[in-house]
CSV table of C-alpha atoms in Angstrom, one decimal:
chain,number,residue,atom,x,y,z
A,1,UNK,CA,36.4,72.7,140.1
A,2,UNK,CA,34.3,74.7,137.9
A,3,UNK,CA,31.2,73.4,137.4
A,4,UNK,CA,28.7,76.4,136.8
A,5,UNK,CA,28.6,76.5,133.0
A,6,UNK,CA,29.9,77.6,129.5
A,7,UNK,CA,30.8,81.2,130.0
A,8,UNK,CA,32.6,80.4,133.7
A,9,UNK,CA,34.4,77.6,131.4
A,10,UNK,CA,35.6,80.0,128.6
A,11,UNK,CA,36.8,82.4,131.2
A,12,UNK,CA,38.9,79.6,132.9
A,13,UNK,CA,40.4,78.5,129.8
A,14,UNK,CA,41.4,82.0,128.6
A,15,UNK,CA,43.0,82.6,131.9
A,16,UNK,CA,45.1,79.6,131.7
A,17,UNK,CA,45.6,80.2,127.8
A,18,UNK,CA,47.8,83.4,129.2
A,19,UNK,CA,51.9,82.4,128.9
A,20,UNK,CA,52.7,81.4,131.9
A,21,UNK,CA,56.1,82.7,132.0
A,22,UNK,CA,54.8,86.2,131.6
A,23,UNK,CA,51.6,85.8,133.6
A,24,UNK,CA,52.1,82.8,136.0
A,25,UNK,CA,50.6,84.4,139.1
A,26,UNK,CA,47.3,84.4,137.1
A,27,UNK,CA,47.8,81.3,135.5
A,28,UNK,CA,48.1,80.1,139.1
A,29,UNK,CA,45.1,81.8,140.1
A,30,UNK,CA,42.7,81.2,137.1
A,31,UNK,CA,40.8,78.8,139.3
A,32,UNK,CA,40.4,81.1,142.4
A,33,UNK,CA,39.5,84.2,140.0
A,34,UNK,CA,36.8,82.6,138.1
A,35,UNK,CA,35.3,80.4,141.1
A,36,UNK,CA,35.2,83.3,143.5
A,37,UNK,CA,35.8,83.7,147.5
A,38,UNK,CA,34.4,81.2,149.8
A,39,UNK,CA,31.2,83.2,151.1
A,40,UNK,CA,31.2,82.0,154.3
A,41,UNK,CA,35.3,83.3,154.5
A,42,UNK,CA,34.7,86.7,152.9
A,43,UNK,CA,31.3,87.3,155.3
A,44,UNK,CA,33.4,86.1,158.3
A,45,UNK,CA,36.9,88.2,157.3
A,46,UNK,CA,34.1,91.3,156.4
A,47,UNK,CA,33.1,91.1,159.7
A,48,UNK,CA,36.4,90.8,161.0
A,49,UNK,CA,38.2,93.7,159.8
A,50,UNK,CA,35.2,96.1,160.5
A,51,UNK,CA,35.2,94.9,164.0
A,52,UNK,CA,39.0,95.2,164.6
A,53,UNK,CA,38.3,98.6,162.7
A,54,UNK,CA,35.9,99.8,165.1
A,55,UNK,CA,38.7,98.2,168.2
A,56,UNK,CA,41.0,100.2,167.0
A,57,UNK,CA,39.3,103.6,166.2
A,58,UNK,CA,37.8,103.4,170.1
A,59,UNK,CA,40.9,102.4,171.8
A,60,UNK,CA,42.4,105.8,170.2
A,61,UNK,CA,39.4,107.8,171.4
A,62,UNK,CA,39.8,106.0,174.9
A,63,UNK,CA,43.4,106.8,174.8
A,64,UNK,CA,43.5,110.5,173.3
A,65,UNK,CA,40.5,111.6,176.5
A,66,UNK,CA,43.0,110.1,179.4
């Protein structure tokens, strides 16, 4: 849980202060929104989608000069 001080706090609350039956995917993900990504998941899911990126854009040019 949130830990990280006031402001972080105030954000939570307001997020979870939104109806729920108009807004439940944010009330759902108030938590998630406020906390952040994981670093360690968004450096490793960065890396990778450039990599599979890269995969892909040389098994065209591989494929296109055959």
């Amino acid at each position: 849980m949130i830990h990280k001080g006031t402001a972080l706090q105030a954000k939570l609350i307001g997020l979870q202060s939104v109806p729920p039956e108009t807004y439940p995917h944010i009330v759902e993900m108030a938590v998630p929104l406020v906390e952040g990504p994981d670093p360690a998941l968004y450096d490793t899911f960065g890396v990778d989608l450039v990599l599979a990126g890269i995969e892909a854009l040389a098994g065209r040019r591989l494929g296109s000069s055959s």
